[in-house]
mmCIF file with all atom_site columns, C-alpha atoms in Angstrom:
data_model
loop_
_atom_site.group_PDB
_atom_site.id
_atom_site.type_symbol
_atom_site.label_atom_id
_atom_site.label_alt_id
_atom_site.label_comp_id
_atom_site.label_asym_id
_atom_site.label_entity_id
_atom_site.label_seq_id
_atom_site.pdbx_PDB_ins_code
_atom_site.Cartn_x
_atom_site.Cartn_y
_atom_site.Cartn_z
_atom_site.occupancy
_atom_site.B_iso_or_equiv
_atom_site.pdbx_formal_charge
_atom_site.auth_seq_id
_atom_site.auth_comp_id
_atom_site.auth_asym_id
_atom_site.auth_atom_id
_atom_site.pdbx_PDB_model_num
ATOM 1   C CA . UNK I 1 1   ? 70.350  91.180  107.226 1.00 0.00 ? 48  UNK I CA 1
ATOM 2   C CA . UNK I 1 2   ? 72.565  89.663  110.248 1.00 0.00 ? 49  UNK I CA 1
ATOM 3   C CA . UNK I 1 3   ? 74.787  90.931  112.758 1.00 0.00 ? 50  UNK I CA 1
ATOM 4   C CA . UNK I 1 4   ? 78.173  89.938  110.583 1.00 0.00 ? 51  UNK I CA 1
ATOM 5   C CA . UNK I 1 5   ? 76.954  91.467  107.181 1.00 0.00 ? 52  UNK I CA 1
ATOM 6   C CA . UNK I 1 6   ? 75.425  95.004  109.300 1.00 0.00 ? 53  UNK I CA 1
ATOM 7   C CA . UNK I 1 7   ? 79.067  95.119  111.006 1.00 0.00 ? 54  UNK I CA 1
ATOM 8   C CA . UNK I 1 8   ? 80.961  94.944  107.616 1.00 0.00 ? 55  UNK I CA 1
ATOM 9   C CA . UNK I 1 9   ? 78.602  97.781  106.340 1.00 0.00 ? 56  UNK I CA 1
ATOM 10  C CA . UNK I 1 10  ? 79.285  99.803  109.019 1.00 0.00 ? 57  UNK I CA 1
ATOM 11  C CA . UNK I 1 11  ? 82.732  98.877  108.847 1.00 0.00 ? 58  UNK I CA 1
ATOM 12  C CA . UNK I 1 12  ? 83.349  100.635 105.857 1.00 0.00 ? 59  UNK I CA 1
ATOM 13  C CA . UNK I 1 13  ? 81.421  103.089 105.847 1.00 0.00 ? 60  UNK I CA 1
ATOM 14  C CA . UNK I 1 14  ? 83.497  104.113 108.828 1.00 0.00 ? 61  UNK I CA 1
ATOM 15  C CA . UNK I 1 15  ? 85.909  103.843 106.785 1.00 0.00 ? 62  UNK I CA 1
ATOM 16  C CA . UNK I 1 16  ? 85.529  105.688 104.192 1.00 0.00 ? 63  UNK I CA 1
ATOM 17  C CA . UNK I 1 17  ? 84.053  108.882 106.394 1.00 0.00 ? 64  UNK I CA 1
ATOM 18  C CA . UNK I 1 18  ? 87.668  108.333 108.261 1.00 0.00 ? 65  UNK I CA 1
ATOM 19  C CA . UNK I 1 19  ? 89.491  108.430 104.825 1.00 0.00 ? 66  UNK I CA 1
ATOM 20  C CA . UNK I 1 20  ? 87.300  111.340 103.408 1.00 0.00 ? 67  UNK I CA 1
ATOM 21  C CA . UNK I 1 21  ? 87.677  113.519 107.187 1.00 0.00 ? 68  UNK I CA 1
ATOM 22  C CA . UNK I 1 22  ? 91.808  112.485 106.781 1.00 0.00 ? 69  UNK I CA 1
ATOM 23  C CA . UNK I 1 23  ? 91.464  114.532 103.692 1.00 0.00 ? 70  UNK I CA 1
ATOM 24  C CA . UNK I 1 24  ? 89.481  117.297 104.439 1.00 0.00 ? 71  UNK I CA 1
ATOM 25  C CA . UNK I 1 25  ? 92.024  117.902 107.571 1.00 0.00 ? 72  UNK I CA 1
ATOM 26  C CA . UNK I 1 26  ? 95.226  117.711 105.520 1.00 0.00 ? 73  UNK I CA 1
ATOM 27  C CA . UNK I 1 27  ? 94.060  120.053 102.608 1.00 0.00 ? 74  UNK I CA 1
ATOM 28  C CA . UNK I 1 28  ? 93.001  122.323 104.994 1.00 0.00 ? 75  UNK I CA 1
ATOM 29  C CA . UNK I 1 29  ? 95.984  122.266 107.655 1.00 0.00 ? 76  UNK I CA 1
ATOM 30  C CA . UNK I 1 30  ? 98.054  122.898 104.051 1.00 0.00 ? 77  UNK I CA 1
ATOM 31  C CA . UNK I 1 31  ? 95.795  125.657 103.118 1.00 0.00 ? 78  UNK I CA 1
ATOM 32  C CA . UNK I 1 32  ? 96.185  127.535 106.472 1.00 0.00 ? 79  UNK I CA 1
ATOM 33  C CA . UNK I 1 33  ? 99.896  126.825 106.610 1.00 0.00 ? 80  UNK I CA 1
ATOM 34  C CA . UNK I 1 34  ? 100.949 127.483 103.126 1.00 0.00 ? 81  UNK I CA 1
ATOM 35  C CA . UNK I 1 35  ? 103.221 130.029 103.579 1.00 0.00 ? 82  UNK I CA 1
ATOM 36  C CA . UNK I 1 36  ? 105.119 128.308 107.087 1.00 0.00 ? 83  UNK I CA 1
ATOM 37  C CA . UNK I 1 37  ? 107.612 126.092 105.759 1.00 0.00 ? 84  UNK I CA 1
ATOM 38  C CA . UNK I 1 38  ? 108.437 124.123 108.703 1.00 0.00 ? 85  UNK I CA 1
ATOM 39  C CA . UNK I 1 39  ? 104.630 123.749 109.813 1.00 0.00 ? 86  UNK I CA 1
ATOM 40  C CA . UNK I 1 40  ? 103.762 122.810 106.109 1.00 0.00 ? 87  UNK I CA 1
ATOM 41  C CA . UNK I 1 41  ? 106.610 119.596 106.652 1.00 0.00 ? 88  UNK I CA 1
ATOM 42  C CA . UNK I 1 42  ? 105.573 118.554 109.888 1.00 0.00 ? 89  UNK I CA 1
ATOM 43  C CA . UNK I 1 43  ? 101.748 118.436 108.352 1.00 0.00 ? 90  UNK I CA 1
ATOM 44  C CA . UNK I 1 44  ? 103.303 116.906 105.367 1.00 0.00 ? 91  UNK I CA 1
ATOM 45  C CA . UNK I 1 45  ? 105.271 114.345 107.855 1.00 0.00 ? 92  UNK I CA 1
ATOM 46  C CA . UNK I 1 46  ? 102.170 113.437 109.308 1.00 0.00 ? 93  UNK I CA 1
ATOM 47  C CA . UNK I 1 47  ? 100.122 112.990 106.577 1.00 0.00 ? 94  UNK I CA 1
ATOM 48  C CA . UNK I 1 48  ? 102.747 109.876 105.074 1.00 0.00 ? 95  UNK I CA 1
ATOM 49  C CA . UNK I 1 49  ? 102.926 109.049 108.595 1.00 0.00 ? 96  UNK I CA 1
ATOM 50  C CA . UNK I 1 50  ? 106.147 109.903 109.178 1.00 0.00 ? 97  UNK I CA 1
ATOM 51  C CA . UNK I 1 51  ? 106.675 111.118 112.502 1.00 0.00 ? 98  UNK I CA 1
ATOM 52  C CA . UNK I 1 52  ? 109.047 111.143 115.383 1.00 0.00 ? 99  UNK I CA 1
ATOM 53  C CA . UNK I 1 53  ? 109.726 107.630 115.709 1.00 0.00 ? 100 UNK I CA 1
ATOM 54  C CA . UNK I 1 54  ? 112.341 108.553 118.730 1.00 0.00 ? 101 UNK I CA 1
ATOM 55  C CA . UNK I 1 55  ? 108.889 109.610 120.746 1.00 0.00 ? 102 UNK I CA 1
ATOM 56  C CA . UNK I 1 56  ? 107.810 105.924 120.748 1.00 0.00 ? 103 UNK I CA 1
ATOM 57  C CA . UNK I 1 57  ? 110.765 104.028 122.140 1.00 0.00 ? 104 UNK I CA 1
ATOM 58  C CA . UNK I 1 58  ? 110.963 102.708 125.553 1.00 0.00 ? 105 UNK I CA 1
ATOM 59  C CA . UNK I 1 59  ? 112.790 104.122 128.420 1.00 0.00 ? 106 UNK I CA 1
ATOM 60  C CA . UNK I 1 60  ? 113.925 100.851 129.592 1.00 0.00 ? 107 UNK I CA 1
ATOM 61  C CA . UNK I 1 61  ? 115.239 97.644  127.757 1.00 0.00 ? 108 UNK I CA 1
ATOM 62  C CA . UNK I 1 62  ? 116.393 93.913  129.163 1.00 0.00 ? 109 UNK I CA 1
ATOM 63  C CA . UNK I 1 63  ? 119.569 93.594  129.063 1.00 0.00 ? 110 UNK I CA 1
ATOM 64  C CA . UNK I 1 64  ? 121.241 90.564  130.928 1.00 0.00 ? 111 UNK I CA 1
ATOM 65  C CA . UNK I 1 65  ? 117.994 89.718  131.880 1.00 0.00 ? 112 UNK I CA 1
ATOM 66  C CA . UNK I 1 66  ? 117.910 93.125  133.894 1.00 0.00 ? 113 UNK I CA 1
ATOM 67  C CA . UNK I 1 67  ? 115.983 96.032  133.538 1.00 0.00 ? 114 UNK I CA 1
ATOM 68  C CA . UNK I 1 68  ? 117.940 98.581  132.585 1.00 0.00 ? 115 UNK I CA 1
ATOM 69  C CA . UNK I 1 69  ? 117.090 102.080 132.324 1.00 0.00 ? 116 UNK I CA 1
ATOM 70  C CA . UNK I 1 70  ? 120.536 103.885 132.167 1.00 0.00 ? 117 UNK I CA 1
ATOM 71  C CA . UNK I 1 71  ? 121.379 105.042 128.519 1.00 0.00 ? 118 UNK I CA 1
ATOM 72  C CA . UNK I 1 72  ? 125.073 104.514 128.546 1.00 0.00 ? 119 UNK I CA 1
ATOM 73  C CA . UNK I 1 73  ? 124.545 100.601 130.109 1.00 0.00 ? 120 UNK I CA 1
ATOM 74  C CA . UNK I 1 74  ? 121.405 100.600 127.445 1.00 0.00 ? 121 UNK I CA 1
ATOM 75  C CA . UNK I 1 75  ? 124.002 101.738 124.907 1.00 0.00 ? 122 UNK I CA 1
ATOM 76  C CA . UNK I 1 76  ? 126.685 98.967  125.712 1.00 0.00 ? 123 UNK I CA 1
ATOM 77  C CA . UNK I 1 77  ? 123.636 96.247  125.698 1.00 0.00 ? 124 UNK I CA 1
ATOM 78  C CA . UNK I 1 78  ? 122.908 97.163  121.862 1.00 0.00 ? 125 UNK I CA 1
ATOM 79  C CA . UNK I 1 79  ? 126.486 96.999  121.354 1.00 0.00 ? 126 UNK I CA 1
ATOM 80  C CA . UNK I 1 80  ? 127.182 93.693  122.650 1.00 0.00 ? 127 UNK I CA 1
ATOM 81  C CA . UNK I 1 81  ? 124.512 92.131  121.262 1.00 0.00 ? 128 UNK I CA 1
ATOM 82  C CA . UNK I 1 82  ? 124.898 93.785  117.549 1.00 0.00 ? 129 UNK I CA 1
ATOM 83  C CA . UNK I 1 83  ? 128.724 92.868  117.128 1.00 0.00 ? 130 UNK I CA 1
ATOM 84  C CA . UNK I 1 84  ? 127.836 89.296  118.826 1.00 0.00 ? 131 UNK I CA 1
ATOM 85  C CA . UNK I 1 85  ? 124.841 87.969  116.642 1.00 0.00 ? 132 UNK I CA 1
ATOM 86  C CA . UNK I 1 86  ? 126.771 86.932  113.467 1.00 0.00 ? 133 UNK I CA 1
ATOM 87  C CA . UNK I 1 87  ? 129.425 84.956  115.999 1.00 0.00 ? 134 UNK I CA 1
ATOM 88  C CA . UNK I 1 88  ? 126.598 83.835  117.857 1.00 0.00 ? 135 UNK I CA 1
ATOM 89  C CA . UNK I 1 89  ? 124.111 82.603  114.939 1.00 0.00 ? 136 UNK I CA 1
ATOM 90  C CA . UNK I 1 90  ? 126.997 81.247  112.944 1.00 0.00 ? 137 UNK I CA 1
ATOM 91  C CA . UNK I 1 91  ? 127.775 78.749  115.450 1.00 0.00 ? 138 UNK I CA 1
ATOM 92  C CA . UNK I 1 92  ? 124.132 77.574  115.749 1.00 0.00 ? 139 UNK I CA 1
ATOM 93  C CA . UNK I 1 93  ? 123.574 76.892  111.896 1.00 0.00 ? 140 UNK I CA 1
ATOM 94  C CA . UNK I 1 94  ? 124.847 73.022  111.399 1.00 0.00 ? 141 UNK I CA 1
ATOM 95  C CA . UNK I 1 95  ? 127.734 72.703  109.570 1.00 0.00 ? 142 UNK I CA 1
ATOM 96  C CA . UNK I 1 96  ? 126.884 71.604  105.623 1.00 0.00 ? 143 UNK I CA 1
ATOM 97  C CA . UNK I 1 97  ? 128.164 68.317  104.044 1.00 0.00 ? 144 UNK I CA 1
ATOM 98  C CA . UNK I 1 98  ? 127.859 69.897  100.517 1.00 0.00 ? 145 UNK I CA 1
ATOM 99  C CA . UNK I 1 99  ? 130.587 72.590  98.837  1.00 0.00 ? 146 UNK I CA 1
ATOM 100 C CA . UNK I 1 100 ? 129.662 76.077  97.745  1.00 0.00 ? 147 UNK I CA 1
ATOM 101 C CA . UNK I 1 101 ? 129.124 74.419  93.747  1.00 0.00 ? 148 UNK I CA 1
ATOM 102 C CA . UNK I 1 102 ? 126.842 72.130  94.264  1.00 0.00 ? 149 UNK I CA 1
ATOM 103 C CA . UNK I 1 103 ? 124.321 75.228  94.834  1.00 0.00 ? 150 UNK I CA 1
ATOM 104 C CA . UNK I 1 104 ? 125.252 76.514  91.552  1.00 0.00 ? 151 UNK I CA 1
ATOM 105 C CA . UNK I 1 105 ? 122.983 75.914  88.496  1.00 0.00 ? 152 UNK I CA 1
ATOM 106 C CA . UNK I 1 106 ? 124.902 73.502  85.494  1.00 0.00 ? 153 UNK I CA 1
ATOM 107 C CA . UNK I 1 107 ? 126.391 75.245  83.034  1.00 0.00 ? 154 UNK I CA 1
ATOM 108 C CA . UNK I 1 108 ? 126.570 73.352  79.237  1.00 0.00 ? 155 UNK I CA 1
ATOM 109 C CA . UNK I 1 109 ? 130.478 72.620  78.767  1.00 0.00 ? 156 UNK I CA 1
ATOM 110 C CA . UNK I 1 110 ? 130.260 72.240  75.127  1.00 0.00 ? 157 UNK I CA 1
ATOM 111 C CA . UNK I 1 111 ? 129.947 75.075  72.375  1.00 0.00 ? 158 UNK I CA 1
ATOM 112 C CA . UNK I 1 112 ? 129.107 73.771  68.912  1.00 0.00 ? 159 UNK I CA 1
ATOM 113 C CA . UNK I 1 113 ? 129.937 75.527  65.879  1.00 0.00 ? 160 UNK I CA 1
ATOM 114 C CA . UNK I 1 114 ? 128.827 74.110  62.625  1.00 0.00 ? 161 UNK I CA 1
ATOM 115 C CA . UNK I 1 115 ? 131.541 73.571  60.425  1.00 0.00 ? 162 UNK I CA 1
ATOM 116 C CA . UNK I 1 116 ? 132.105 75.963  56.863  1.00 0.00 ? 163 UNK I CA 1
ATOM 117 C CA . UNK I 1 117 ? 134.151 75.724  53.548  1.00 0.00 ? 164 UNK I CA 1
ATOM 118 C CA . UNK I 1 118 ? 135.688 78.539  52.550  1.00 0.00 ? 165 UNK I CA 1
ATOM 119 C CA . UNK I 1 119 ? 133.040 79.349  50.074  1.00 0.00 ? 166 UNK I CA 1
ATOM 120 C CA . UNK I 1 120 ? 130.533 78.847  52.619  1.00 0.00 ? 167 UNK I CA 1
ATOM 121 C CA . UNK I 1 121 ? 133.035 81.688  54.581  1.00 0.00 ? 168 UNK I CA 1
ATOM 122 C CA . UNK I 1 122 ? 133.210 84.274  51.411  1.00 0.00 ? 169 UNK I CA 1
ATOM 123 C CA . UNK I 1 123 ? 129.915 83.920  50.816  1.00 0.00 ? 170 UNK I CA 1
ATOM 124 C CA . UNK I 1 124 ? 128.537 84.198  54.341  1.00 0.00 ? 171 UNK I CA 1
ATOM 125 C CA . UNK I 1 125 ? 131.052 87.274  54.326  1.00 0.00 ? 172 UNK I CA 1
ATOM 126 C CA . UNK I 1 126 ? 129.524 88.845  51.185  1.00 0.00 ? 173 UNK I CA 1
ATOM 127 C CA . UNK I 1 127 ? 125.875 88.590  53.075  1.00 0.00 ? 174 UNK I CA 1
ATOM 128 C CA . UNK I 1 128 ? 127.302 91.098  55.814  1.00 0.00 ? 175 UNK I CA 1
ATOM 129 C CA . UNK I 1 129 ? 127.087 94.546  55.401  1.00 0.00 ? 176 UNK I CA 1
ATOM 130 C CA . UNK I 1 130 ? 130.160 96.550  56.179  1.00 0.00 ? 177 UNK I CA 1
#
């Protein structure tokens, strides 16, 4: 067997120990916490991978093309550029040469009816039942 089909074996078998030890861990961690509420949702939290997303952002972001690490100026960066980016895209996206209804899909006009006697009308009245 080569080198490429021996990796992909290994691969998932990896894998699949790393799905089954997941497992094992979470039912246990339950089993032992059972009867803590709030340690049962953080185990619960990490087990759909929710956790503290807050813990993962940076402490410094570009704003101006500065590095900026004070909160409030970080703050006033987001700011700007949230309540800017529908002014600023807007006047980036070439004007169109077509109106609103030519995007629409064509609707059929015309309604036809075929036409009746008045037999044809009792009669077709007599078929309905009240």
């Amino acid at each position: 067997m080569d080198d490429v089909g021996s990796h992909d074996i290994i691969k998932k078998l990896l894998n699949k120990l790393k799905r089954r030890a997941k497992i094992t861990y979470f039912k246990s961690s339950i089993e032992v916490n059972k009867k803590n509420a709030k340690q049962l949702w953080n185990i619960l939290k990490q087990a759909i991978d929710k956790v503290n997303k807050k813990a993962n952002l940076p402490r410094s972001f570009l704003v101006d093309s500065k590095m900026v690490a004070d909160e409030d100026a970080i703050a006033k960066g987001f700011n700007n550029f949230f309540s800017n980016i529908g002014f600023n895209i807007s006047h980036n996206v070439p004007a169109s040469r077509k109106t609103f209804d030519k995007y629409l899909p064509i609707i059929m006009q015309n309604i036809f009816f075929r036409s009746r006697t008045p037999n044809g009308c009792h009669k077709r009245n007599n078929e309905v039942k009240p």
